[in-house]
Amino acid sequence: MPHIRGAIHGTAAMVTLIVGSILTSTVREHVEVFAELSATTTRVLVDVAELPISEEIAGIVVPVGVLMGVWVFAYELQRLSRTE
């Protein structure tokens, strides 16, 4: 059933991108530390690493990465608990 796992991960990636964008905007307005972390991440990705991406996209890399990590952890935990 690789096609089912692929569909699940594809859907999760799309939802994560949308939720991450909304979450980034919301949290940035209310938490000063997150705004600084977002600015630092943007500076590192755009200026230091010289990646050809816009600053808006670079600013959502961290929250989207965290959400994807949570998704993978929860998915694998569920999968391991189901097989035992």
mmCIF file of N, CA, C and O in Angstrom:
data_model
loop_
_atom_site.group_PDB
_atom_site.id
_atom_site.type_symbol
_atom_site.label_atom_id
_atom_site.label_comp_id
_atom_site.label_asym_id
_atom_site.label_seq_id
_atom_site.Cartn_x
_atom_site.Cartn_y
_atom_site.Cartn_z
ATOM 1 N N MET A 1 0.795 -1.190 0.000
ATOM 2 C CA MET A 1 0.000 0.000 0.000
ATOM 3 C C MET A 1 0.849 1.272 0.000
ATOM 4 O O MET A 1 0.560 2.215 0.733
ATOM 5 N N PRO A 2 1.874 1.321 -0.816
ATOM 6 C CA PRO A 2 2.683 2.542 -0.868
ATOM 7 C C PRO A 2 1.898 3.750 -1.363
ATOM 8 O O PRO A 2 2.184 4.879 -0.976
ATOM 9 N N HIS A 3 0.909 3.526 -2.230
ATOM 10 C CA HIS A 3 0.138 4.658 -2.740
ATOM 11 C C HIS A 3 -0.680 5.330 -1.641
ATOM 12 O O HIS A 3 -0.892 6.539 -1.657
ATOM 13 N N ILE A 4 -1.129 4.568 -0.659
ATOM 14 C CA ILE A 4 -1.895 5.146 0.448
ATOM 15 C C ILE A 4 -0.971 5.973 1.335
ATOM 16 O O ILE A 4 -1.315 7.098 1.714
ATOM 17 N N ARG A 5 0.213 5.415 1.640
ATOM 18 C CA ARG A 5 1.175 6.170 2.458
ATOM 19 C C ARG A 5 1.605 7.438 1.740
ATOM 20 O O ARG A 5 1.766 8.489 2.349
ATOM 21 N N GLY A 6 1.805 7.354 0.419
ATOM 22 C CA GLY A 6 2.185 8.534 -0.349
ATOM 23 C C GLY A 6 1.102 9.595 -0.329
ATOM 24 O O GLY A 6 1.382 10.795 -0.214
ATOM 25 N N ALA A 7 -0.144 9.160 -0.457
ATOM 26 C CA ALA A 7 -1.266 10.102 -0.428
ATOM 27 C C ALA A 7 -1.381 10.765 0.940
ATOM 28 O O ALA A 7 -1.642 11.966 1.044
ATOM 29 N N ILE A 8 -1.176 9.981 1.994
ATOM 30 C CA ILE A 8 -1.246 10.531 3.353
ATOM 31 C C ILE A 8 -0.157 11.572 3.554
ATOM 32 O O ILE A 8 -0.405 12.667 4.056
ATOM 33 N N HIS A 9 1.066 11.241 3.157
ATOM 34 C CA HIS A 9 2.169 12.184 3.341
ATOM 35 C C HIS A 9 2.025 13.414 2.441
ATOM 36 O O HIS A 9 2.368 14.520 2.842
ATOM 37 N N GLY A 10 1.508 13.229 1.236
ATOM 38 C CA GLY A 10 1.281 14.371 0.352
ATOM 39 C C GLY A 10 0.239 15.318 0.916
ATOM 40 O O GLY A 10 0.406 16.541 0.891
ATOM 41 N N THR A 11 -0.847 14.757 1.417
ATOM 42 C CA THR A 11 -1.890 15.569 2.033
ATOM 43 C C THR A 11 -1.357 16.291 3.265
ATOM 44 O O THR A 11 -1.625 17.477 3.470
ATOM 45 N N ALA A 12 -0.589 15.570 4.071
ATOM 46 C CA ALA A 12 -0.020 16.179 5.275
ATOM 47 C C ALA A 12 0.929 17.313 4.918
ATOM 48 O O ALA A 12 0.943 18.346 5.590
ATOM 49 N N ALA A 13 1.709 17.151 3.871
ATOM 50 C CA ALA A 13 2.634 18.206 3.459
ATOM 51 C C ALA A 13 1.867 19.451 3.024
ATOM 52 O O ALA A 13 2.243 20.582 3.361
ATOM 53 N N MET A 14 0.782 19.272 2.283
ATOM 54 C CA MET A 14 -0.012 20.401 1.825
ATOM 55 C C MET A 14 -0.680 21.109 3.013
ATOM 56 O O MET A 14 -0.650 22.336 3.115
ATOM 57 N N VAL A 15 -1.265 20.346 3.914
ATOM 58 C CA VAL A 15 -1.912 20.924 5.089
ATOM 59 C C VAL A 15 -0.878 21.629 5.963
ATOM 60 O O VAL A 15 -1.128 22.727 6.484
ATOM 61 N N THR A 16 0.293 21.016 6.112
ATOM 62 C CA THR A 16 1.356 21.612 6.915
ATOM 63 C C THR A 16 1.795 22.946 6.336
ATOM 64 O O THR A 16 2.030 23.904 7.075
ATOM 65 N N LEU A 17 1.907 23.028 5.036
ATOM 66 C CA LEU A 17 2.308 24.283 4.407
ATOM 67 C C LEU A 17 1.282 25.380 4.668
ATOM 68 O O LEU A 17 1.631 26.507 5.026
ATOM 69 N N ILE A 18 0.008 25.047 4.538
ATOM 70 C CA ILE A 18 -1.049 26.041 4.760
ATOM 71 C C ILE A 18 -1.115 26.447 6.229
ATOM 72 O O ILE A 18 -1.125 27.630 6.562
ATOM 73 N N VAL A 19 -1.123 25.458 7.122
ATOM 74 C CA VAL A 19 -1.203 25.744 8.555
ATOM 75 C C VAL A 19 0.048 26.478 9.013
ATOM 76 O O VAL A 19 -0.015 27.403 9.829
ATOM 77 N N GLY A 20 1.214 26.073 8.486
ATOM 78 C CA GLY A 20 2.458 26.738 8.854
ATOM 79 C C GLY A 20 2.469 28.200 8.467
ATOM 80 O O GLY A 20 2.948 29.050 9.224
ATOM 81 N N SER A 21 1.938 28.517 7.308
ATOM 82 C CA SER A 21 1.871 29.920 6.875
ATOM 83 C C SER A 21 0.964 30.734 7.788
ATOM 84 O O SER A 21 1.313 31.842 8.200
ATOM 85 N N ILE A 22 -0.191 30.189 8.105
ATOM 86 C CA ILE A 22 -1.132 30.884 8.992
ATOM 87 C C ILE A 22 -0.550 31.007 10.391
ATOM 88 O O ILE A 22 -0.616 32.069 11.015
ATOM 89 N N LEU A 23 0.042 29.917 10.872
ATOM 90 C CA LEU A 23 0.622 29.910 12.213
ATOM 91 C C LEU A 23 1.770 30.906 12.311
ATOM 92 O O LEU A 23 1.894 31.613 13.313
ATOM 93 N N THR A 24 2.585 30.991 11.291
ATOM 94 C CA THR A 24 3.704 31.926 11.293
ATOM 95 C C THR A 24 3.216 33.361 11.432
ATOM 96 O O THR A 24 3.734 34.125 12.244
ATOM 97 N N SER A 25 2.232 33.721 10.654
ATOM 98 C CA SER A 25 1.710 35.090 10.710
ATOM 99 C C SER A 25 1.094 35.397 12.070
ATOM 100 O O SER A 25 1.330 36.462 12.643
ATOM 101 N N THR A 26 0.335 34.463 12.586
ATOM 102 C CA THR A 26 -0.343 34.676 13.865
ATOM 103 C C THR A 26 0.634 34.771 15.021
ATOM 104 O O THR A 26 0.558 35.690 15.842
ATOM 105 N N VAL A 27 1.577 33.833 15.069
ATOM 106 C CA VAL A 27 2.527 33.814 16.183
ATOM 107 C C VAL A 27 3.481 35.000 16.097
ATOM 108 O O VAL A 27 3.844 35.581 17.111
ATOM 109 N N ARG A 28 3.876 35.376 14.896
ATOM 110 C CA ARG A 28 4.799 36.506 14.729
ATOM 111 C C ARG A 28 4.206 37.795 15.295
ATOM 112 O O ARG A 28 4.921 38.638 15.822
ATOM 113 N N GLU A 29 2.903 37.944 15.208
ATOM 114 C CA GLU A 29 2.250 39.140 15.733
ATOM 115 C C GLU A 29 2.234 39.182 17.257
ATOM 116 O O GLU A 29 2.235 40.255 17.851
ATOM 117 N N HIS A 30 2.236 38.007 17.907
ATOM 118 C CA HIS A 30 2.038 37.962 19.353
ATOM 119 C C HIS A 30 3.282 37.607 20.154
ATOM 120 O O HIS A 30 3.298 37.830 21.361
ATOM 121 N N VAL A 31 4.300 37.054 19.522
ATOM 122 C CA VAL A 31 5.477 36.617 20.272
ATOM 123 C C VAL A 31 6.723 37.271 19.675
ATOM 124 O O VAL A 31 7.073 37.021 18.521
ATOM 125 N N GLU A 32 7.379 38.084 20.453
ATOM 126 C CA GLU A 32 8.563 38.815 20.004
ATOM 127 C C GLU A 32 9.722 37.879 19.654
ATOM 128 O O GLU A 32 10.407 38.086 18.657
ATOM 129 N N VAL A 33 9.919 36.837 20.439
ATOM 130 C CA VAL A 33 11.022 35.905 20.203
ATOM 131 C C VAL A 33 10.863 35.211 18.853
ATOM 132 O O VAL A 33 11.836 35.008 18.127
ATOM 133 N N PHE A 34 9.638 34.866 18.507
ATOM 134 C CA PHE A 34 9.403 34.191 17.229
ATOM 135 C C PHE A 34 9.716 35.108 16.061
ATOM 136 O O PHE A 34 10.245 34.672 15.043
ATOM 137 N N ALA A 35 9.426 36.386 16.203
ATOM 138 C CA ALA A 35 9.740 37.346 15.144
ATOM 139 C C ALA A 35 11.250 37.423 14.942
ATOM 140 O O ALA A 35 11.738 37.467 13.809
ATOM 141 N N GLU A 36 12.005 37.420 16.041
ATOM 142 C CA GLU A 36 13.462 37.446 15.946
ATOM 143 C C GLU A 36 13.996 36.154 15.331
ATOM 144 O O GLU A 36 14.906 36.181 14.501
ATOM 145 N N LEU A 37 13.424 35.020 15.724
ATOM 146 C CA LEU A 37 13.839 33.730 15.160
ATOM 147 C C LEU A 37 13.538 33.672 13.666
ATOM 148 O O LEU A 37 14.356 33.204 12.871
ATOM 149 N N SER A 38 12.400 34.179 13.283
ATOM 150 C CA SER A 38 12.018 34.204 11.875
ATOM 151 C C SER A 38 12.956 35.102 11.073
ATOM 152 O O SER A 38 13.389 34.755 9.976
ATOM 153 N N ALA A 39 13.306 36.260 11.630
ATOM 154 C CA ALA A 39 14.229 37.177 10.943
ATOM 155 C C ALA A 39 15.612 36.559 10.816
ATOM 156 O O ALA A 39 16.264 36.672 9.768
ATOM 157 N N THR A 40 16.064 35.880 11.858
ATOM 158 C CA THR A 40 17.372 35.217 11.812
ATOM 159 C C THR A 40 17.377 34.103 10.784
ATOM 160 O O THR A 40 18.331 33.962 10.007
ATOM 161 N N THR A 41 16.320 33.304 10.751
ATOM 162 C CA THR A 41 16.217 32.219 9.772
ATOM 163 C C THR A 41 16.217 32.778 8.357
ATOM 164 O O THR A 41 16.904 32.250 7.474
ATOM 165 N N THR A 42 15.479 33.842 8.148
ATOM 166 C CA THR A 42 15.433 34.469 6.831
ATOM 167 C C THR A 42 16.813 34.959 6.422
ATOM 168 O O THR A 42 17.256 34.729 5.295
ATOM 169 N N ARG A 43 17.509 35.612 7.354
ATOM 170 C CA ARG A 43 18.841 36.129 7.054
ATOM 171 C C ARG A 43 19.807 34.998 6.727
ATOM 172 O O ARG A 43 20.577 35.086 5.767
ATOM 173 N N VAL A 44 19.746 33.914 7.486
ATOM 174 C CA VAL A 44 20.646 32.779 7.241
ATOM 175 C C VAL A 44 20.362 32.136 5.889
ATOM 176 O O VAL A 44 21.284 31.847 5.120
ATOM 177 N N LEU A 45 19.094 31.904 5.580
ATOM 178 C CA LEU A 45 18.756 31.232 4.321
ATOM 179 C C LEU A 45 19.006 32.100 3.093
ATOM 180 O O LEU A 45 19.464 31.608 2.071
ATOM 181 N N VAL A 46 18.703 33.390 3.195
ATOM 182 C CA VAL A 46 18.822 34.260 2.030
ATOM 183 C C VAL A 46 20.232 34.847 1.897
ATOM 184 O O VAL A 46 20.824 34.810 0.821
ATOM 185 N N ASP A 47 20.782 35.382 2.995
ATOM 186 C CA ASP A 47 22.068 36.068 2.920
ATOM 187 C C ASP A 47 23.265 35.122 3.040
ATOM 188 O O ASP A 47 24.180 35.171 2.230
ATOM 189 N N VAL A 48 23.251 34.269 4.050
ATOM 190 C CA VAL A 48 24.410 33.401 4.296
ATOM 191 C C VAL A 48 24.448 32.228 3.325
ATOM 192 O O VAL A 48 25.455 31.977 2.669
ATOM 193 N N ALA A 49 23.337 31.491 3.221
ATOM 194 C CA ALA A 49 23.303 30.326 2.332
ATOM 195 C C ALA A 49 23.085 30.716 0.871
ATOM 196 O O ALA A 49 23.277 29.904 -0.017
ATOM 197 N N GLU A 50 22.679 31.963 0.656
ATOM 198 C CA GLU A 50 22.430 32.500 -0.688
ATOM 199 C C GLU A 50 21.460 31.641 -1.501
ATOM 200 O O GLU A 50 21.651 31.387 -2.677
ATOM 201 N N LEU A 51 20.399 31.189 -0.831
ATOM 202 C CA LEU A 51 19.366 30.429 -1.527
ATOM 203 C C LEU A 51 18.488 31.388 -2.323
ATOM 204 O O LEU A 51 18.126 32.454 -1.836
ATOM 205 N N PRO A 52 18.119 31.011 -3.530
ATOM 206 C CA PRO A 52 17.304 31.906 -4.360
ATOM 207 C C PRO A 52 15.812 31.802 -4.035
ATOM 208 O O PRO A 52 15.002 31.381 -4.847
ATOM 209 N N ILE A 53 15.442 32.173 -2.805
ATOM 210 C CA ILE A 53 14.045 32.143 -2.398
ATOM 211 C C ILE A 53 13.671 33.511 -1.846
ATOM 212 O O ILE A 53 14.523 34.267 -1.389
ATOM 213 N N SER A 54 12.390 33.798 -1.857
ATOM 214 C CA SER A 54 11.938 35.099 -1.340
ATOM 215 C C SER A 54 11.968 35.085 0.188
ATOM 216 O O SER A 54 11.983 34.033 0.823
ATOM 217 N N GLU A 55 11.971 36.280 0.764
ATOM 218 C CA GLU A 55 12.027 36.382 2.222
ATOM 219 C C GLU A 55 10.761 35.863 2.886
ATOM 220 O O GLU A 55 10.809 35.363 4.008
ATOM 221 N N GLU A 56 9.612 35.954 2.217
ATOM 222 C CA GLU A 56 8.366 35.438 2.787
ATOM 223 C C GLU A 56 8.429 33.931 2.951
ATOM 224 O O GLU A 56 7.995 33.378 3.963
ATOM 225 N N ILE A 57 8.961 33.257 1.950
ATOM 226 C CA ILE A 57 9.068 31.800 2.011
ATOM 227 C C ILE A 57 10.112 31.389 3.036
ATOM 228 O O ILE A 57 9.906 30.460 3.819
ATOM 229 N N ALA A 58 11.226 32.084 3.074
ATOM 230 C CA ALA A 58 12.279 31.760 4.041
ATOM 231 C C ALA A 58 11.779 31.925 5.476
ATOM 232 O O ALA A 58 12.192 31.180 6.370
ATOM 233 N N GLY A 59 10.871 32.859 5.705
ATOM 234 C CA GLY A 59 10.347 33.102 7.048
ATOM 235 C C GLY A 59 9.435 32.015 7.576
ATOM 236 O O GLY A 59 9.219 31.913 8.779
ATOM 237 N N ILE A 60 8.887 31.174 6.696
ATOM 238 C CA ILE A 60 8.003 30.114 7.171
ATOM 239 C C ILE A 60 8.682 28.750 7.197
ATOM 240 O O ILE A 60 8.055 27.759 7.537
ATOM 241 N N VAL A 61 9.968 28.702 6.879
ATOM 242 C CA VAL A 61 10.673 27.423 6.847
ATOM 243 C C VAL A 61 10.705 26.757 8.223
ATOM 244 O O VAL A 61 10.452 25.563 8.349
ATOM 245 N N VAL A 62 10.995 27.514 9.264
ATOM 246 C CA VAL A 62 11.104 26.925 10.607
ATOM 247 C C VAL A 62 9.778 26.367 11.111
ATOM 248 O O VAL A 62 9.705 25.201 11.503
ATOM 249 N N PRO A 63 8.672 27.134 11.119
ATOM 250 C CA PRO A 63 7.432 26.547 11.621
ATOM 251 C C PRO A 63 6.930 25.375 10.779
ATOM 252 O O PRO A 63 6.407 24.405 11.316
ATOM 253 N N VAL A 64 7.108 25.457 9.470
ATOM 254 C CA VAL A 64 6.692 24.337 8.625
ATOM 255 C C VAL A 64 7.556 23.122 8.924
ATOM 256 O O VAL A 64 7.048 21.997 9.002
ATOM 257 N N GLY A 65 8.839 23.320 9.115
ATOM 258 C CA GLY A 65 9.725 22.212 9.462
ATOM 259 C C GLY A 65 9.344 21.565 10.786
ATOM 260 O O GLY A 65 9.351 20.340 10.919
ATOM 261 N N VAL A 66 8.993 22.386 11.762
ATOM 262 C CA VAL A 66 8.563 21.849 13.064
ATOM 263 C C VAL A 66 7.266 21.065 12.915
ATOM 264 O O VAL A 66 7.129 19.947 13.444
ATOM 265 N N LEU A 67 6.303 21.610 12.177
ATOM 266 C CA LEU A 67 5.037 20.904 11.978
ATOM 267 C C LEU A 67 5.251 19.582 11.231
ATOM 268 O O LEU A 67 4.627 18.568 11.562
ATOM 269 N N MET A 68 6.132 19.576 10.241
ATOM 270 C CA MET A 68 6.408 18.336 9.526
ATOM 271 C C MET A 68 7.072 17.312 10.438
ATOM 272 O O MET A 68 6.777 16.124 10.366
ATOM 273 N N GLY A 69 7.971 17.775 11.306
ATOM 274 C CA GLY A 69 8.600 16.868 12.256
ATOM 275 C C GLY A 69 7.592 16.246 13.209
ATOM 276 O O GLY A 69 7.646 15.047 13.497
ATOM 277 N N VAL A 70 6.651 17.049 13.687
ATOM 278 C CA VAL A 70 5.595 16.531 14.566
ATOM 279 C C VAL A 70 4.742 15.513 13.819
ATOM 280 O O VAL A 70 4.400 14.451 14.352
ATOM 281 N N TRP A 71 4.398 15.815 12.565
ATOM 282 C CA TRP A 71 3.599 14.891 11.765
ATOM 283 C C TRP A 71 4.306 13.559 11.590
ATOM 284 O O TRP A 71 3.722 12.502 11.801
ATOM 285 N N VAL A 72 5.577 13.576 11.204
ATOM 286 C CA VAL A 72 6.324 12.333 10.984
ATOM 287 C C VAL A 72 6.452 11.545 12.277
ATOM 288 O O VAL A 72 6.274 10.328 12.293
ATOM 289 N N PHE A 73 6.727 12.231 13.391
ATOM 290 C CA PHE A 73 6.838 11.549 14.675
ATOM 291 C C PHE A 73 5.516 10.882 15.052
ATOM 292 O O PHE A 73 5.482 9.713 15.433
ATOM 293 N N ALA A 74 4.413 11.613 14.926
ATOM 294 C CA ALA A 74 3.101 11.054 15.283
ATOM 295 C C ALA A 74 2.725 9.901 14.353
ATOM 296 O O ALA A 74 2.201 8.878 14.813
ATOM 297 N N TYR A 75 3.010 10.041 13.079
ATOM 298 C CA TYR A 75 2.681 8.989 12.118
ATOM 299 C C TYR A 75 3.477 7.722 12.404
ATOM 300 O O TYR A 75 2.924 6.616 12.450
ATOM 301 N N GLU A 76 4.776 7.863 12.623
ATOM 302 C CA GLU A 76 5.608 6.688 12.892
ATOM 303 C C GLU A 76 5.266 6.065 14.237
ATOM 304 O O GLU A 76 5.284 4.841 14.379
ATOM 305 N N LEU A 77 4.953 6.877 15.235
ATOM 306 C CA LEU A 77 4.544 6.355 16.536
ATOM 307 C C LEU A 77 3.259 5.545 16.395
ATOM 308 O O LEU A 77 3.136 4.445 16.948
ATOM 309 N N GLN A 78 2.310 6.070 15.629
ATOM 310 C CA GLN A 78 1.052 5.351 15.396
ATOM 311 C C GLN A 78 1.314 4.055 14.639
ATOM 312 O O GLN A 78 0.744 3.018 14.936
ATOM 313 N N ARG A 79 2.191 4.102 13.663
ATOM 314 C CA ARG A 79 2.487 2.919 12.855
ATOM 315 C C ARG A 79 3.186 1.847 13.684
ATOM 316 O O ARG A 79 2.868 0.655 13.569
ATOM 317 N N LEU A 80 4.124 2.247 14.542
ATOM 318 C CA LEU A 80 4.827 1.283 15.380
ATOM 319 C C LEU A 80 3.902 0.674 16.423
ATOM 320 O O LEU A 80 3.995 -0.516 16.730
ATOM 321 N N SER A 81 3.010 1.470 17.001
ATOM 322 C CA SER A 81 2.104 0.938 18.007
ATOM 323 C C SER A 81 1.058 0.004 17.398
ATOM 324 O O SER A 81 0.553 -0.886 18.068
ATOM 325 N N ARG A 82 0.775 0.177 16.118
ATOM 326 C CA ARG A 82 -0.197 -0.674 15.448
ATOM 327 C C ARG A 82 0.391 -2.040 15.100
ATOM 328 O O ARG A 82 -0.298 -3.040 15.114
ATOM 329 N N THR A 83 1.681 -2.119 14.816
ATOM 330 C CA THR A 83 2.299 -3.377 14.394
ATOM 331 C C THR A 83 2.651 -4.268 15.586
ATOM 332 O O THR A 83 2.869 -5.441 15.397
ATOM 333 N N GLU A 84 2.748 -3.738 16.770
ATOM 334 C CA GLU A 84 3.136 -4.567 17.922
ATOM 335 C C GLU A 84 1.966 -5.263 18.545
ATOM 336 O O GLU A 84 0.886 -5.048 18.533
#
